[in-house]
């Protein structure tokens, strides 16, 4: 297929690389950074999002936030200006479910299909084609794009046939991830300050009911003091903002999500906006006046 891929950052570069490896023809437009080395000579640079949309059958977006998606789609010379009947826009960013519904409606007015398909798995999942992909949109459109999802991810679920359902699922995912990082951080900080070896504690917990991928991967990061992203705290904060805003709109209380957000705020005060989100442990360590392990 001819695929436009806009957003070749930490994760997008690997996702697009897998599509190129599978023989698909790629088009992009760059704004902030040059084409990554792994895509050099394997992706055609266009002058605008409009040109990308005109050249491609499917246009994939993988950008940081809701305003970025809006700009890529609807700014002058954006993707929307190049859409026509039969093309499909796939937004794999993590953005507002409410705004997603509005974006989808505008895209459909231009005769194109729309899927919201946010992902979980971080840079490792993107690099190893092991992403979890959560999709909202029409079954027929999903069936067309699923072979592409299967190239980039290991778990692909059509959450619902309404646009926004995928983004709602991603917000729920980010709640679980943030709260689990907080729990692992608390547990390892407690164990270490009590005098136990946090590495041995982690090893033991992985054999019981407390086991989780976050305990496995991020627990090790906390012990190793390895806080290069990964997935940046500032991006997880964006996702928790979406959770808290949406919860307010529908009348749901998310007390522990709010606490996790405050811990991320504390990390920001320590200069940690660009830390991996496992760096939340540093806020807990600051309050405990004790590190899980030494740097």
Short mmCIF file of the C-alpha atoms (twelve columns), coordinates in Angstrom:
data_MODEL
# 
_entry.id   MODEL 
# 
loop_
_atom_site.group_PDB 
_atom_site.id 
_atom_site.type_symbol 
_atom_site.label_atom_id 
_atom_site.label_alt_id 
_atom_site.label_comp_id 
_atom_site.label_asym_id 
_atom_site.label_seq_id 
_atom_site.Cartn_x 
_atom_site.Cartn_y 
_atom_site.Cartn_z 
_atom_site.pdbx_PDB_model_num 
ATOM 1   C CA . UNK A 1   0.000   0.000   0.000  1 
ATOM 2   C CA . UNK A 2   0.954   3.657   -0.290 1 
ATOM 3   C CA . UNK A 3   1.109   4.905   3.299  1 
ATOM 4   C CA . UNK A 4   1.605   8.394   4.658  1 
ATOM 5   C CA . UNK A 5   3.267   8.355   8.088  1 
ATOM 6   C CA . UNK A 6   3.454   11.650  9.964  1 
ATOM 7   C CA . UNK A 7   5.278   11.634  13.292 1 
ATOM 8   C CA . UNK A 8   8.650   9.864   13.119 1 
ATOM 9   C CA . UNK A 9   9.605   10.306  16.763 1 
ATOM 10  C CA . UNK A 10  10.721  7.863   19.440 1 
ATOM 11  C CA . UNK A 11  8.042   5.331   18.518 1 
ATOM 12  C CA . UNK A 12  6.911   6.398   15.055 1 
ATOM 13  C CA . UNK A 13  10.315  5.835   13.479 1 
ATOM 14  C CA . UNK A 14  10.207  2.139   14.377 1 
ATOM 15  C CA . UNK A 15  6.555   1.690   13.445 1 
ATOM 16  C CA . UNK A 16  7.171   3.222   10.018 1 
ATOM 17  C CA . UNK A 17  10.312  1.114   9.672  1 
ATOM 18  C CA . UNK A 18  8.334   -2.103  10.091 1 
ATOM 19  C CA . UNK A 19  5.912   -0.968  7.379  1 
ATOM 20  C CA . UNK A 20  8.839   -0.227  5.062  1 
ATOM 21  C CA . UNK A 21  10.352  -3.632  5.857  1 
ATOM 22  C CA . UNK A 22  7.063   -5.213  4.788  1 
ATOM 23  C CA . UNK A 23  7.346   -3.572  1.370  1 
ATOM 24  C CA . UNK A 24  4.909   -0.680  1.733  1 
ATOM 25  C CA . UNK A 25  5.672   2.639   0.024  1 
ATOM 26  C CA . UNK A 26  5.955   5.451   2.585  1 
ATOM 27  C CA . UNK A 27  5.468   9.221   2.434  1 
ATOM 28  C CA . UNK A 28  5.997   11.802  5.168  1 
ATOM 29  C CA . UNK A 29  6.343   15.481  5.971  1 
ATOM 30  C CA . UNK A 30  8.842   16.625  8.588  1 
ATOM 31  C CA . UNK A 31  8.684   19.775  10.685 1 
ATOM 32  C CA . UNK A 32  11.057  19.556  13.643 1 
ATOM 33  C CA . UNK A 33  13.561  16.814  12.878 1 
ATOM 34  C CA . UNK A 34  15.035  15.164  9.781  1 
ATOM 35  C CA . UNK A 35  14.050  11.692  8.646  1 
ATOM 36  C CA . UNK A 36  15.514  9.151   11.107 1 
ATOM 37  C CA . UNK A 37  18.478  7.065   9.994  1 
ATOM 38  C CA . UNK A 38  16.490  3.814   9.942  1 
ATOM 39  C CA . UNK A 39  14.197  5.311   7.261  1 
ATOM 40  C CA . UNK A 40  16.835  7.046   5.167  1 
ATOM 41  C CA . UNK A 41  16.203  6.318   1.495  1 
ATOM 42  C CA . UNK A 42  13.034  4.366   2.346  1 
ATOM 43  C CA . UNK A 43  10.489  7.174   2.739  1 
ATOM 44  C CA . UNK A 44  9.533   10.004  0.394  1 
ATOM 45  C CA . UNK A 45  9.454   13.494  1.896  1 
ATOM 46  C CA . UNK A 46  6.559   15.691  0.779  1 
ATOM 47  C CA . UNK A 47  6.161   19.422  1.107  1 
ATOM 48  C CA . UNK A 48  2.967   19.341  3.188  1 
ATOM 49  C CA . UNK A 49  0.408   17.110  4.838  1 
ATOM 50  C CA . UNK A 50  -1.840  17.785  1.854  1 
ATOM 51  C CA . UNK A 51  0.765   16.290  -0.473 1 
ATOM 52  C CA . UNK A 52  1.149   13.263  1.808  1 
ATOM 53  C CA . UNK A 53  -2.615  12.665  1.735  1 
ATOM 54  C CA . UNK A 54  -2.752  13.058  -2.044 1 
ATOM 55  C CA . UNK A 55  0.036   10.493  -2.514 1 
ATOM 56  C CA . UNK A 56  -1.150  7.908   0.006  1 
ATOM 57  C CA . UNK A 57  -4.079  5.542   0.398  1 
ATOM 58  C CA . UNK A 58  -3.702  5.435   4.183  1 
ATOM 59  C CA . UNK A 59  -2.393  8.302   6.346  1 
ATOM 60  C CA . UNK A 60  -1.067  7.346   9.794  1 
ATOM 61  C CA . UNK A 61  -0.489  9.975   12.478 1 
ATOM 62  C CA . UNK A 62  1.792   9.402   15.482 1 
ATOM 63  C CA . UNK A 63  2.211   12.802  17.131 1 
ATOM 64  C CA . UNK A 64  2.306   13.890  20.788 1 
ATOM 65  C CA . UNK A 65  -0.996  15.574  21.661 1 
ATOM 66  C CA . UNK A 66  -4.474  16.678  20.618 1 
ATOM 67  C CA . UNK A 67  -3.391  20.088  19.246 1 
ATOM 68  C CA . UNK A 68  -0.703  18.375  17.164 1 
ATOM 69  C CA . UNK A 69  -3.284  16.086  15.540 1 
ATOM 70  C CA . UNK A 70  -5.554  19.049  14.879 1 
ATOM 71  C CA . UNK A 71  -2.702  20.966  13.240 1 
ATOM 72  C CA . UNK A 72  -1.555  18.040  11.086 1 
ATOM 73  C CA . UNK A 73  -5.097  17.379  9.907  1 
ATOM 74  C CA . UNK A 74  -6.687  20.796  9.581  1 
ATOM 75  C CA . UNK A 75  -4.044  23.538  9.250  1 
ATOM 76  C CA . UNK A 76  -3.765  25.172  5.827  1 
ATOM 77  C CA . UNK A 77  -2.122  22.602  3.593  1 
ATOM 78  C CA . UNK A 78  -2.858  19.863  6.122  1 
ATOM 79  C CA . UNK A 79  -3.902  16.296  5.537  1 
ATOM 80  C CA . UNK A 80  -7.599  17.168  5.305  1 
ATOM 81  C CA . UNK A 81  -6.941  19.297  2.218  1 
ATOM 82  C CA . UNK A 82  -5.607  16.262  0.359  1 
ATOM 83  C CA . UNK A 83  -8.290  13.745  1.300  1 
ATOM 84  C CA . UNK A 84  -10.735 12.195  -1.135 1 
ATOM 85  C CA . UNK A 85  -13.149 9.280   -1.286 1 
ATOM 86  C CA . UNK A 86  -11.705 5.974   -0.136 1 
ATOM 87  C CA . UNK A 87  -8.658  7.232   1.720  1 
ATOM 88  C CA . UNK A 88  -8.288  6.319   5.397  1 
ATOM 89  C CA . UNK A 89  -6.834  8.373   8.256  1 
ATOM 90  C CA . UNK A 90  -5.459  6.357   11.179 1 
ATOM 91  C CA . UNK A 91  -4.572  8.362   14.266 1 
ATOM 92  C CA . UNK A 92  -2.238  6.303   16.464 1 
ATOM 93  C CA . UNK A 93  -1.500  9.222   18.783 1 
ATOM 94  C CA . UNK A 94  -2.945  9.322   22.307 1 
ATOM 95  C CA . UNK A 95  -5.387  12.226  22.413 1 
ATOM 96  C CA . UNK A 96  -8.771  13.394  23.679 1 
ATOM 97  C CA . UNK A 97  -11.646 10.961  22.990 1 
ATOM 98  C CA . UNK A 98  -14.020 13.926  22.648 1 
ATOM 99  C CA . UNK A 99  -11.864 15.750  20.108 1 
ATOM 100 C CA . UNK A 100 -11.326 12.478  18.258 1 
ATOM 101 C CA . UNK A 101 -15.060 12.280  17.540 1 
ATOM 102 C CA . UNK A 102 -14.976 15.801  16.085 1 
ATOM 103 C CA . UNK A 103 -11.868 15.107  13.982 1 
ATOM 104 C CA . UNK A 104 -13.411 11.903  12.643 1 
ATOM 105 C CA . UNK A 105 -16.603 13.685  11.622 1 
ATOM 106 C CA . UNK A 106 -14.658 16.264  9.583  1 
ATOM 107 C CA . UNK A 107 -12.544 13.594  7.914  1 
ATOM 108 C CA . UNK A 108 -15.627 11.569  7.007  1 
ATOM 109 C CA . UNK A 109 -17.213 14.656  5.472  1 
ATOM 110 C CA . UNK A 110 -14.290 14.620  3.014  1 
ATOM 111 C CA . UNK A 111 -15.204 11.050  2.025  1 
ATOM 112 C CA . UNK A 112 -12.402 9.342   3.948  1 
ATOM 113 C CA . UNK A 113 -12.501 6.720   6.675  1 
ATOM 114 C CA . UNK A 114 -11.148 7.277   10.176 1 
ATOM 115 C CA . UNK A 115 -9.761  5.033   12.894 1 
ATOM 116 C CA . UNK A 116 -8.425  6.082   16.268 1 
ATOM 117 C CA . UNK A 117 -5.794  3.503   17.165 1 
ATOM 118 C CA . UNK A 118 -3.615  4.564   20.101 1 
ATOM 119 C CA . UNK A 119 -0.888  2.206   21.233 1 
ATOM 120 C CA . UNK A 120 0.766   0.952   24.394 1 
ATOM 121 C CA . UNK A 121 4.213   -0.577  24.741 1 
ATOM 122 C CA . UNK A 122 6.620   2.333   24.603 1 
ATOM 123 C CA . UNK A 123 9.745   2.487   22.491 1 
ATOM 124 C CA . UNK A 124 10.557  -1.166  23.156 1 
ATOM 125 C CA . UNK A 125 7.161   -2.281  21.912 1 
ATOM 126 C CA . UNK A 126 7.474   -0.089  18.824 1 
ATOM 127 C CA . UNK A 127 11.005  -1.266  18.044 1 
ATOM 128 C CA . UNK A 128 10.119  -4.940  18.451 1 
ATOM 129 C CA . UNK A 129 6.679   -4.742  16.764 1 
ATOM 130 C CA . UNK A 130 5.087   -5.756  20.060 1 
ATOM 131 C CA . UNK A 131 2.678   -2.852  20.507 1 
ATOM 132 C CA . UNK A 132 -0.809  -3.200  21.924 1 
ATOM 133 C CA . UNK A 133 -3.158  -1.365  19.562 1 
ATOM 134 C CA . UNK A 134 -6.621  -0.227  20.716 1 
ATOM 135 C CA . UNK A 135 -8.933  0.741   17.856 1 
ATOM 136 C CA . UNK A 136 -12.164 2.673   17.504 1 
ATOM 137 C CA . UNK A 137 -14.012 2.843   14.193 1 
ATOM 138 C CA . UNK A 138 -16.061 0.991   11.621 1 
ATOM 139 C CA . UNK A 139 -15.526 -2.754  11.275 1 
ATOM 140 C CA . UNK A 140 -14.990 -2.510  7.510  1 
ATOM 141 C CA . UNK A 141 -12.327 0.175   7.908  1 
ATOM 142 C CA . UNK A 142 -10.659 -1.820  10.676 1 
ATOM 143 C CA . UNK A 143 -10.590 -4.941  8.486  1 
ATOM 144 C CA . UNK A 144 -8.827  -2.974  5.740  1 
ATOM 145 C CA . UNK A 145 -6.129  -1.646  8.068  1 
ATOM 146 C CA . UNK A 146 -5.650  -4.660  10.354 1 
ATOM 147 C CA . UNK A 147 -2.842  -6.164  8.215  1 
ATOM 148 C CA . UNK A 148 -0.888  -2.949  8.836  1 
ATOM 149 C CA . UNK A 149 -1.620  -3.086  12.573 1 
ATOM 150 C CA . UNK A 150 -0.391  -6.677  12.635 1 
ATOM 151 C CA . UNK A 151 2.955   -5.519  11.225 1 
ATOM 152 C CA . UNK A 152 3.416   -2.986  14.038 1 
ATOM 153 C CA . UNK A 153 1.828   -4.756  17.008 1 
ATOM 154 C CA . UNK A 154 1.280   -8.095  18.692 1 
ATOM 155 C CA . UNK A 155 -2.155  -7.359  20.186 1 
ATOM 156 C CA . UNK A 156 -4.799  -5.608  18.087 1 
ATOM 157 C CA . UNK A 157 -8.338  -5.080  19.393 1 
ATOM 158 C CA . UNK A 158 -11.307 -3.314  17.836 1 
ATOM 159 C CA . UNK A 159 -12.617 -1.876  21.099 1 
ATOM 160 C CA . UNK A 160 -15.763 -0.437  19.533 1 
ATOM 161 C CA . UNK A 161 -17.212 0.709   16.249 1 
ATOM 162 C CA . UNK A 162 -17.539 4.340   17.369 1 
ATOM 163 C CA . UNK A 163 -14.654 6.727   16.876 1 
ATOM 164 C CA . UNK A 164 -13.227 7.658   20.255 1 
ATOM 165 C CA . UNK A 165 -13.553 4.152   21.697 1 
ATOM 166 C CA . UNK A 166 -9.884  3.433   21.057 1 
ATOM 167 C CA . UNK A 167 -8.835  6.649   22.769 1 
ATOM 168 C CA . UNK A 168 -11.095 5.896   25.736 1 
ATOM 169 C CA . UNK A 169 -9.402  2.510   26.078 1 
ATOM 170 C CA . UNK A 170 -5.960  4.156   25.932 1 
ATOM 171 C CA . UNK A 171 -6.927  6.583   28.703 1 
ATOM 172 C CA . UNK A 172 -7.996  3.601   30.820 1 
ATOM 173 C CA . UNK A 173 -4.674  1.927   30.017 1 
ATOM 174 C CA . UNK A 174 -2.741  4.974   31.167 1 
ATOM 175 C CA . UNK A 175 -4.647  5.036   34.453 1 
ATOM 176 C CA . UNK A 176 -3.644  1.419   35.119 1 
ATOM 177 C CA . UNK A 177 -0.032  2.018   34.092 1 
ATOM 178 C CA . UNK A 178 0.403   5.159   36.214 1 
ATOM 179 C CA . UNK A 179 -1.132  3.595   39.315 1 
ATOM 180 C CA . UNK A 180 0.933   0.446   38.913 1 
ATOM 181 C CA . UNK A 181 4.148   2.450   38.528 1 
ATOM 182 C CA . UNK A 182 3.196   4.278   41.728 1 
ATOM 183 C CA . UNK A 183 2.549   0.983   43.541 1 
ATOM 184 C CA . UNK A 184 5.859   -0.515  42.404 1 
ATOM 185 C CA . UNK A 185 7.687   2.678   43.379 1 
ATOM 186 C CA . UNK A 186 6.117   2.670   46.833 1 
ATOM 187 C CA . UNK A 187 6.872   -1.020  47.368 1 
ATOM 188 C CA . UNK A 188 10.523  -0.798  46.347 1 
ATOM 189 C CA . UNK A 189 11.095  2.426   48.298 1 
ATOM 190 C CA . UNK A 190 9.545   0.845   51.392 1 
ATOM 191 C CA . UNK A 191 11.528  -2.377  51.032 1 
ATOM 192 C CA . UNK A 192 14.827  -0.611  50.434 1 
ATOM 193 C CA . UNK A 193 14.470  1.805   53.339 1 
ATOM 194 C CA . UNK A 194 13.479  -1.105  55.589 1 
ATOM 195 C CA . UNK A 195 16.848  -2.661  54.772 1 
ATOM 196 C CA . UNK A 196 15.904  -5.343  52.241 1 
ATOM 197 C CA . UNK A 197 17.649  -5.771  48.893 1 
ATOM 198 C CA . UNK A 198 15.204  -4.224  46.366 1 
ATOM 199 C CA . UNK A 199 16.509  -6.460  43.569 1 
ATOM 200 C CA . UNK A 200 15.730  -9.570  45.618 1 
ATOM 201 C CA . UNK A 201 12.346  -8.153  46.623 1 
ATOM 202 C CA . UNK A 202 11.480  -7.535  42.974 1 
ATOM 203 C CA . UNK A 203 12.590  -11.055 42.067 1 
ATOM 204 C CA . UNK A 204 10.409  -12.559 44.781 1 
ATOM 205 C CA . UNK A 205 7.368   -10.458 43.894 1 
ATOM 206 C CA . UNK A 206 7.589   -11.502 40.249 1 
ATOM 207 C CA . UNK A 207 6.799   -15.026 41.391 1 
ATOM 208 C CA . UNK A 208 3.557   -14.112 43.126 1 
ATOM 209 C CA . UNK A 209 0.273   -12.295 42.649 1 
ATOM 210 C CA . UNK A 210 2.047   -8.925  42.494 1 
ATOM 211 C CA . UNK A 211 3.764   -9.827  39.257 1 
ATOM 212 C CA . UNK A 212 3.259   -7.409  36.353 1 
ATOM 213 C CA . UNK A 213 5.121   -6.173  33.332 1 
ATOM 214 C CA . UNK A 214 5.610   -2.874  35.118 1 
ATOM 215 C CA . UNK A 215 7.179   -4.586  38.135 1 
ATOM 216 C CA . UNK A 216 9.374   -6.496  35.698 1 
ATOM 217 C CA . UNK A 217 10.457  -3.664  33.387 1 
ATOM 218 C CA . UNK A 218 10.013  -0.480  35.403 1 
ATOM 219 C CA . UNK A 219 10.936  -2.071  38.703 1 
ATOM 220 C CA . UNK A 220 14.273  -2.938  37.113 1 
ATOM 221 C CA . UNK A 221 14.593  0.636   35.822 1 
ATOM 222 C CA . UNK A 222 14.074  1.961   39.346 1 
ATOM 223 C CA . UNK A 223 16.791  -0.339  40.694 1 
ATOM 224 C CA . UNK A 224 19.195  0.393   37.824 1 
ATOM 225 C CA . UNK A 225 18.466  4.166   37.942 1 
ATOM 226 C CA . UNK A 226 17.714  4.035   34.224 1 
ATOM 227 C CA . UNK A 227 15.283  6.866   33.513 1 
ATOM 228 C CA . UNK A 228 15.940  7.661   29.859 1 
ATOM 229 C CA . UNK A 229 12.640  7.340   27.942 1 
ATOM 230 C CA . UNK A 230 10.934  5.068   27.117 1 
ATOM 231 C CA . UNK A 231 7.818   7.097   27.625 1 
ATOM 232 C CA . UNK A 232 8.302   10.601  28.950 1 
ATOM 233 C CA . UNK A 233 6.638   11.809  32.137 1 
ATOM 234 C CA . UNK A 234 5.278   14.867  30.323 1 
ATOM 235 C CA . UNK A 235 3.429   12.613  27.870 1 
ATOM 236 C CA . UNK A 236 1.974   10.461  30.632 1 
ATOM 237 C CA . UNK A 237 0.850   13.660  32.357 1 
ATOM 238 C CA . UNK A 238 -0.945  14.625  29.170 1 
ATOM 239 C CA . UNK A 239 -2.777  11.295  29.218 1 
ATOM 240 C CA . UNK A 240 -3.744  11.630  32.876 1 
ATOM 241 C CA . UNK A 241 -5.057  15.122  32.155 1 
ATOM 242 C CA . UNK A 242 -7.326  13.523  29.555 1 
ATOM 243 C CA . UNK A 243 -8.455  10.983  32.153 1 
ATOM 244 C CA . UNK A 244 -9.229  13.600  34.785 1 
ATOM 245 C CA . UNK A 245 -10.959 15.948  32.343 1 
ATOM 246 C CA . UNK A 246 -13.078 13.157  30.881 1 
ATOM 247 C CA . UNK A 247 -13.929 11.854  34.348 1 
ATOM 248 C CA . UNK A 248 -15.165 15.296  35.350 1 
ATOM 249 C CA . UNK A 249 -17.355 15.451  32.239 1 
ATOM 250 C CA . UNK A 250 -19.036 12.106  32.949 1 
ATOM 251 C CA . UNK A 251 -19.187 12.396  36.740 1 
ATOM 252 C CA . UNK A 252 -16.590 9.797   37.765 1 
ATOM 253 C CA . UNK A 253 -14.116 10.194  40.636 1 
ATOM 254 C CA . UNK A 254 -10.520 9.079   39.974 1 
ATOM 255 C CA . UNK A 255 -8.802  9.812   43.301 1 
ATOM 256 C CA . UNK A 256 -5.695  7.697   42.790 1 
ATOM 257 C CA . UNK A 257 -5.248  8.963   39.239 1 
ATOM 258 C CA . UNK A 258 -5.155  12.472  40.698 1 
ATOM 259 C CA . UNK A 259 -2.511  11.368  43.196 1 
ATOM 260 C CA . UNK A 260 -0.377  9.861   40.434 1 
ATOM 261 C CA . UNK A 261 -0.650  13.123  38.515 1 
ATOM 262 C CA . UNK A 262 0.548   15.060  41.563 1 
ATOM 263 C CA . UNK A 263 3.557   12.750  41.852 1 
ATOM 264 C CA . UNK A 264 4.362   13.465  38.205 1 
ATOM 265 C CA . UNK A 265 4.013   17.170  39.042 1 
ATOM 266 C CA . UNK A 266 6.571   16.671  41.799 1 
ATOM 267 C CA . UNK A 267 8.905   15.049  39.268 1 
ATOM 268 C CA . UNK A 268 8.491   18.108  37.046 1 
ATOM 269 C CA . UNK A 269 9.550   20.297  39.976 1 
ATOM 270 C CA . UNK A 270 12.711  18.172  40.149 1 
ATOM 271 C CA . UNK A 271 13.366  18.805  36.447 1 
ATOM 272 C CA . UNK A 272 12.043  15.453  35.322 1 
ATOM 273 C CA . UNK A 273 9.582   16.241  32.541 1 
ATOM 274 C CA . UNK A 274 11.673  14.206  30.091 1 
ATOM 275 C CA . UNK A 275 12.392  11.287  32.429 1 
ATOM 276 C CA . UNK A 276 10.863  7.929   31.655 1 
ATOM 277 C CA . UNK A 277 7.585   7.599   33.584 1 
ATOM 278 C CA . UNK A 278 9.218   5.040   35.878 1 
ATOM 279 C CA . UNK A 279 11.005  8.108   37.250 1 
ATOM 280 C CA . UNK A 280 7.873   8.738   39.331 1 
ATOM 281 C CA . UNK A 281 9.786   6.802   42.005 1 
ATOM 282 C CA . UNK A 282 12.055  9.821   42.450 1 
ATOM 283 C CA . UNK A 283 9.155   11.815  43.908 1 
ATOM 284 C CA . UNK A 284 8.467   8.996   46.368 1 
ATOM 285 C CA . UNK A 285 12.175  8.801   47.205 1 
ATOM 286 C CA . UNK A 286 12.260  12.556  47.817 1 
ATOM 287 C CA . UNK A 287 9.503   12.230  50.427 1 
ATOM 288 C CA . UNK A 288 11.185  9.204   51.992 1 
ATOM 289 C CA . UNK A 289 14.629  10.834  51.907 1 
ATOM 290 C CA . UNK A 290 15.879  7.496   50.627 1 
ATOM 291 C CA . UNK A 291 16.702  6.054   47.191 1 
ATOM 292 C CA . UNK A 292 15.677  2.575   46.108 1 
ATOM 293 C CA . UNK A 293 19.318  2.102   45.101 1 
ATOM 294 C CA . UNK A 294 22.304  4.340   44.547 1 
ATOM 295 C CA . UNK A 295 22.939  6.012   41.191 1 
# 
